[in-house]
Amino acid sequence: MTARIADLGEGITLDELRLATRNHGMPLEALRYDVTPAGLHYLLTHYDIPFAEPETWRLELPDQIISLAQLRELPQVSHTVTLECAGNGRARLAPRPISQPWLDEAVGCATWTGTPLAPLLGDVPGDAVDVVFTGADHGLDRGVEQDYQRALSVAEASRRDVLLAYEMNGQPLLPQHGAPVRLIVPGWYGMTHVKWLRRVEFSTELFRGFQQAVAYRINGEPVTRIQPRALMIPPGFPDFMTRHRTVEAGHTTLSGRTWSGLAPIIRVEVSTDDGLSWHDAKVGPPPERYAWQHWEYEWVAKPGDYVLSVRATDADGHQQPVDQPWNSQGMANNTAQRVPVTVRS
Amino acid sequence: MTARIADLGEGITLDELRLATRNHGMPLEALRYDVTPAGLHYLLTHYDIPFAEPETWRLELPDQIISLAQLRELPQVSHTVTLECAGNGRARLAPRPISQPWLDEAVGCATWTGTPLAPLLGDVPGDAVDVVFTGADHGLDRGVEQDYQRALSVAEASRRDVLLAYEMNGQPLLPQHGAPVRLIVPGWYGMTHVKWLRRVEFSTELFRGFQQAVAYRINGEPVTRIQPRALMIPPGFPDFMTRHRTVEAGHTTLSGRTWSGLAPIIRVEVSTDDGLSWHDAKVGPPPERYAWQHWEYEWVAKPGDYVLSVRATDADGHQQPVDQPWNSQGMANNTAQRVPVTVRS
């Protein structure tokens, strides 16, 4: 997923629209769920969804070829993990990088069940640098024909919580989420969680495939872990076309979720004056290290027009920016959400 | 869902993008399925998804208030039904009506299970004209605050195949598909299948609610039944950004689905020269009256650039247009699909 740059103010292009009608975000009212139901979780498919029969599917591992039935006989582990597209928020940048035009909604939190990858890597060759993951989805990007591929360092791939997942929320993976088996790398942006997995292999050199060396890069480096973010459930009710919100005056609980792939979130702040002043919200603990955390804030809403905003800070001191540094592919940007509302009496 | 008009060539607006990142179409490779899996079926939510507890949900009927448990004790029926948004194809019109900017993909075919509505209507008052259906989703459209409402004539609402549905593909309705209960009116565009149903009542006058008298209209009349359409699975593989297809030379089976809410499809034609000449495809029978029908066509692809197209004709003689008559809301338009491909040797 690479990007070209649109002039400031240029309308959304037909190329972007084609992607936006296929792929979809999570409607933000679904932030109410600890675990995102099927069909509400965000979804980005690079090429076409490939369809594999679970009975005939095989995974090539460094030392063996394994079937789904064999994979299911191995020790089973579940992790609840927030996944976010590395391009989330891209369409708000100016000038706008042209690719999948996400606003705020390319996120979801699901429970993934599978078996740890590490034991299946076998004896790691002494000269191995990267572990390369190949999916079944096939297409062209910037003239390069490819099966979708990403790599992890041997150390990262050997983490105990990296899974070969075959279930999402207790059900076999849906076709669009990578059936029958996908990679789950808790804490990393979505491009690393390779769907429709077919092959896992060692590389004795730093992997230079398209999705690592050309796409999914920021400031000359491959995109890795998820930057901190908090999102709120837009309060009140929307206008169909503009999505502008109307809120009843009085006590209103603002709430939502927050997450970071870098460290747990320790602070969420809410602004009701478009970032002039910030107030601490209550933040719940992570139910699991990479599951999103609940936050809430009591607002006494008086009639008028407001821009609500929320920002998160993690335990390592990373805080969401209010003014986003720009990058050419629109990757890993995490500007604080802004929700314009009108409060009526 | 009303629409304003964009100048020819105007870029897609932020309002349209906001809708496109929330709502989503069916990736066309999912035309391979007789029944569309959860999360791949198209989805349009007018306001926010409302969340109801199945235990406390109640439906107001003309003569009684009923719980989900009581509804589930009534005779159970399943119908496999093609649903399509009345605005499908809107974004291809010029000038472009500004609303949810669908291209070709606002469709799906699911098996809906519930109980017939007709016996629950009770004794129809002699002066009843319409049956009005009210959902729980609440918002503004063109300044009109409303719960989502649509009506059917008493005759149409009394059809034996009109259902109060509580399951989709054998599972309880997902939140975004109308949980716990929605209306299913086989043959009609999606706006009639009221989701998150709360009330069913008789009206002694023609219903004049917003979604009937202002939105969802074509040429001065409310939109009703689905016009004929055929869609193909785009062959070969795509480019990420443009979705332009590459196909290998040789024998290629083009296939897809076709449907009409007016009469069964009796003819599907394929063009490989952008509509200059048309060739009959094989069309399967409808598995059920309003389920989509399979079609296929054998193409011997030679290297070069092509625009593939497909059009359907139903038993009442309605044929998809190649040049679409324009209407101000972009409703019920069913221009033949065009798929540009490059065949390589």
PDB file of N, CA and C in Angstrom, chain A residues 267-302:
ATOM      1  N   ARG A 267      -2.895   7.466  30.774  1.00  0.00           N
ATOM      2  CA  ARG A 267      -3.621   8.725  30.912  1.00  0.00           C
ATOM      3  C   ARG A 267      -4.455   8.981  29.650  1.00  0.00           C
ATOM      4  N   VAL A 268      -5.713   9.352  29.866  1.00  0.00           N
ATOM      5  CA  VAL A 268      -6.570   9.819  28.771  1.00  0.00           C
ATOM      6  C   VAL A 268      -7.125  11.170  29.192  1.00  0.00           C
ATOM      7  N   GLU A 269      -7.020  12.144  28.292  1.00  0.00           N
ATOM      8  CA  GLU A 269      -7.525  13.494  28.575  1.00  0.00           C
ATOM      9  C   GLU A 269      -8.589  13.858  27.552  1.00  0.00           C
ATOM     10  N   VAL A 270      -9.589  14.566  28.033  1.00  0.00           N
ATOM     11  CA  VAL A 270     -10.691  15.020  27.193  1.00  0.00           C
ATOM     12  C   VAL A 270     -10.671  16.534  27.131  1.00  0.00           C
ATOM     13  N   SER A 271     -10.920  17.057  25.947  1.00  0.00           N
ATOM     14  CA  SER A 271     -11.095  18.505  25.778  1.00  0.00           C
ATOM     15  C   SER A 271     -12.484  18.755  25.208  1.00  0.00           C
ATOM     16  N   THR A 272     -13.173  19.757  25.736  1.00  0.00           N
ATOM     17  CA  THR A 272     -14.472  20.123  25.175  1.00  0.00           C
ATOM     18  C   THR A 272     -14.385  21.483  24.489  1.00  0.00           C
ATOM     19  N   ASP A 273     -13.156  22.030  24.382  1.00  0.00           N
ATOM     20  CA  ASP A 273     -12.979  23.341  23.736  1.00  0.00           C
ATOM     21  C   ASP A 273     -11.929  23.272  22.629  1.00  0.00           C
ATOM     22  N   ASP A 274     -11.952  22.150  21.903  1.00  0.00           N
ATOM     23  CA  ASP A 274     -11.087  21.964  20.734  1.00  0.00           C
ATOM     24  C   ASP A 274      -9.608  22.063  21.081  1.00  0.00           C
ATOM     25  N   GLY A 275      -9.260  21.518  22.252  1.00  0.00           N
ATOM     26  CA  GLY A 275      -7.855  21.381  22.577  1.00  0.00           C
ATOM     27  C   GLY A 275      -7.255  22.524  23.376  1.00  0.00           C
ATOM     28  N   LEU A 276      -8.061  23.529  23.736  1.00  0.00           N
ATOM     29  CA  LEU A 276      -7.528  24.618  24.559  1.00  0.00           C
ATOM     30  C   LEU A 276      -7.209  24.137  25.964  1.00  0.00           C
ATOM     31  N   SER A 277      -8.137  23.355  26.547  1.00  0.00           N
ATOM     32  CA  SER A 277      -7.886  22.818  27.888  1.00  0.00           C
ATOM     33  C   SER A 277      -8.198  21.323  27.892  1.00  0.00           C
ATOM     34  N   TRP A 278      -7.521  20.590  28.756  1.00  0.00           N
ATOM     35  CA  TRP A 278      -7.661  19.135  28.807  1.00  0.00           C
ATOM     36  C   TRP A 278      -7.974  18.703  30.229  1.00  0.00           C
ATOM     37  N   HIS A 279      -8.805  17.673  30.352  1.00  0.00           N
ATOM     38  CA  HIS A 279      -9.247  17.178  31.658  1.00  0.00           C
ATOM     39  C   HIS A 279      -9.049  15.670  31.707  1.00  0.00           C
ATOM     40  N   ASP A 280      -8.555  15.192  32.836  1.00  0.00           N
ATOM     41  CA  ASP A 280      -8.293  13.756  32.950  1.00  0.00           C
ATOM     42  C   ASP A 280      -9.579  12.937  32.955  1.00  0.00           C
ATOM     43  N   ALA A 281      -9.591  11.878  32.154  1.00  0.00           N
ATOM     44  CA  ALA A 281     -10.674  10.899  32.173  1.00  0.00           C
ATOM     45  C   ALA A 281     -10.256   9.723  33.045  1.00  0.00           C
ATOM     46  N   LYS A 282     -11.250   8.922  33.458  1.00  0.00           N
ATOM     47  CA  LYS A 282     -10.939   7.672  34.159  1.00  0.00           C
ATOM     48  C   LYS A 282     -10.527   6.620  33.136  1.00  0.00           C
ATOM     49  N   VAL A 283      -9.430   5.930  33.384  1.00  0.00           N
ATOM     50  CA  VAL A 283      -8.937   4.915  32.447  1.00  0.00           C
ATOM     51  C   VAL A 283      -8.901   3.563  33.143  1.00  0.00           C
ATOM     52  N   GLY A 284      -9.514   2.572  32.549  1.00  0.00           N
ATOM     53  CA  GLY A 284      -9.464   1.214  33.092  1.00  0.00           C
ATOM     54  C   GLY A 284      -8.166   0.528  32.722  1.00  0.00           C
ATOM     55  N   PRO A 285      -7.818  -0.542  33.445  1.00  0.00           N
ATOM     56  CA  PRO A 285      -6.607  -1.290  33.111  1.00  0.00           C
ATOM     57  C   PRO A 285      -6.837  -2.111  31.843  1.00  0.00           C
ATOM     58  N   PRO A 286      -5.773  -2.485  31.140  1.00  0.00           N
ATOM     59  CA  PRO A 286      -5.955  -3.375  29.983  1.00  0.00           C
ATOM     60  C   PRO A 286      -6.399  -4.757  30.458  1.00  0.00           C
ATOM     61  N   PRO A 287      -7.501  -5.297  29.931  1.00  0.00           N
ATOM     62  CA  PRO A 287      -7.929  -6.651  30.321  1.00  0.00           C
ATOM     63  C   PRO A 287      -6.839  -7.676  29.993  1.00  0.00           C
ATOM     64  N   GLU A 288      -6.041  -7.334  28.991  1.00  0.00           N
ATOM     65  CA  GLU A 288      -4.907  -8.153  28.584  1.00  0.00           C
ATOM     66  C   GLU A 288      -3.942  -7.147  27.955  1.00  0.00           C
ATOM     67  N   ARG A 289      -2.648  -7.429  27.902  1.00  0.00           N
ATOM     68  CA  ARG A 289      -1.666  -6.398  27.510  1.00  0.00           C
ATOM     69  C   ARG A 289      -2.038  -5.632  26.231  1.00  0.00           C
ATOM     70  N   TYR A 290      -2.518  -6.333  25.201  1.00  0.00           N
ATOM     71  CA  TYR A 290      -2.766  -5.659  23.922  1.00  0.00           C
ATOM     72  C   TYR A 290      -4.255  -5.507  23.609  1.00  0.00           C
ATOM     73  N   ALA A 291      -5.126  -5.750  24.576  1.00  0.00           N
ATOM     74  CA  ALA A 291      -6.553  -5.451  24.411  1.00  0.00           C
ATOM     75  C   ALA A 291      -6.773  -3.977  24.715  1.00  0.00           C
ATOM     76  N   TRP A 292      -7.762  -3.366  24.097  1.00  0.00           N
ATOM     77  CA  TRP A 292      -7.970  -1.945  24.355  1.00  0.00           C
ATOM     78  C   TRP A 292      -8.538  -1.716  25.754  1.00  0.00           C
ATOM     79  N   GLN A 293      -8.328  -0.508  26.281  1.00  0.00           N
ATOM     80  CA  GLN A 293      -8.725  -0.128  27.633  1.00  0.00           C
ATOM     81  C   GLN A 293      -9.919   0.816  27.548  1.00  0.00           C
ATOM     82  N   HIS A 294     -10.827   0.682  28.523  1.00  0.00           N
ATOM     83  CA  HIS A 294     -11.993   1.549  28.573  1.00  0.00           C
ATOM     84  C   HIS A 294     -11.630   2.867  29.248  1.00  0.00           C
ATOM     85  N   TRP A 295     -12.233   3.959  28.763  1.00  0.00           N
ATOM     86  CA  TRP A 295     -12.093   5.242  29.483  1.00  0.00           C
ATOM     87  C   TRP A 295     -13.451   5.938  29.513  1.00  0.00           C
ATOM     88  N   GLU A 296     -13.647   6.811  30.510  1.00  0.00           N
ATOM     89  CA  GLU A 296     -14.867   7.614  30.512  1.00  0.00           C
ATOM     90  C   GLU A 296     -14.663   8.930  31.248  1.00  0.00           C
ATOM     91  N   TYR A 297     -15.523   9.877  30.910  1.00  0.00           N
ATOM     92  CA  TYR A 297     -15.401  11.248  31.431  1.00  0.00           C
ATOM     93  C   TYR A 297     -16.807  11.818  31.548  1.00  0.00           C
ATOM     94  N   GLU A 298     -17.113  12.404  32.718  1.00  0.00           N
ATOM     95  CA  GLU A 298     -18.439  13.003  32.933  1.00  0.00           C
ATOM     96  C   GLU A 298     -18.415  14.453  32.465  1.00  0.00           C
ATOM     97  N   TRP A 299     -19.287  14.749  31.543  1.00  0.00           N
ATOM     98  CA  TRP A 299     -19.351  16.103  30.977  1.00  0.00           C
ATOM     99  C   TRP A 299     -20.710  16.710  31.298  1.00  0.00           C
ATOM    100  N   VAL A 300     -20.716  17.927  31.850  1.00  0.00           N
ATOM    101  CA  VAL A 300     -21.972  18.652  32.028  1.00  0.00           C
ATOM    102  C   VAL A 300     -22.110  19.577  30.825  1.00  0.00           C
ATOM    103  N   ALA A 301     -22.960  19.159  29.889  1.00  0.00           N
ATOM    104  CA  ALA A 301     -23.060  19.844  28.597  1.00  0.00           C
ATOM    105  C   ALA A 301     -24.075  20.973  28.669  1.00  0.00           C
ATOM    106  N   LYS A 302     -23.631  22.172  28.327  1.00  0.00           N
ATOM    107  CA  LYS A 302     -24.532  23.331  28.261  1.00  0.00           C
ATOM    108  C   LYS A 302     -24.774  23.672  26.794  1.00  0.00           C
TER     109      LYS A 302
END
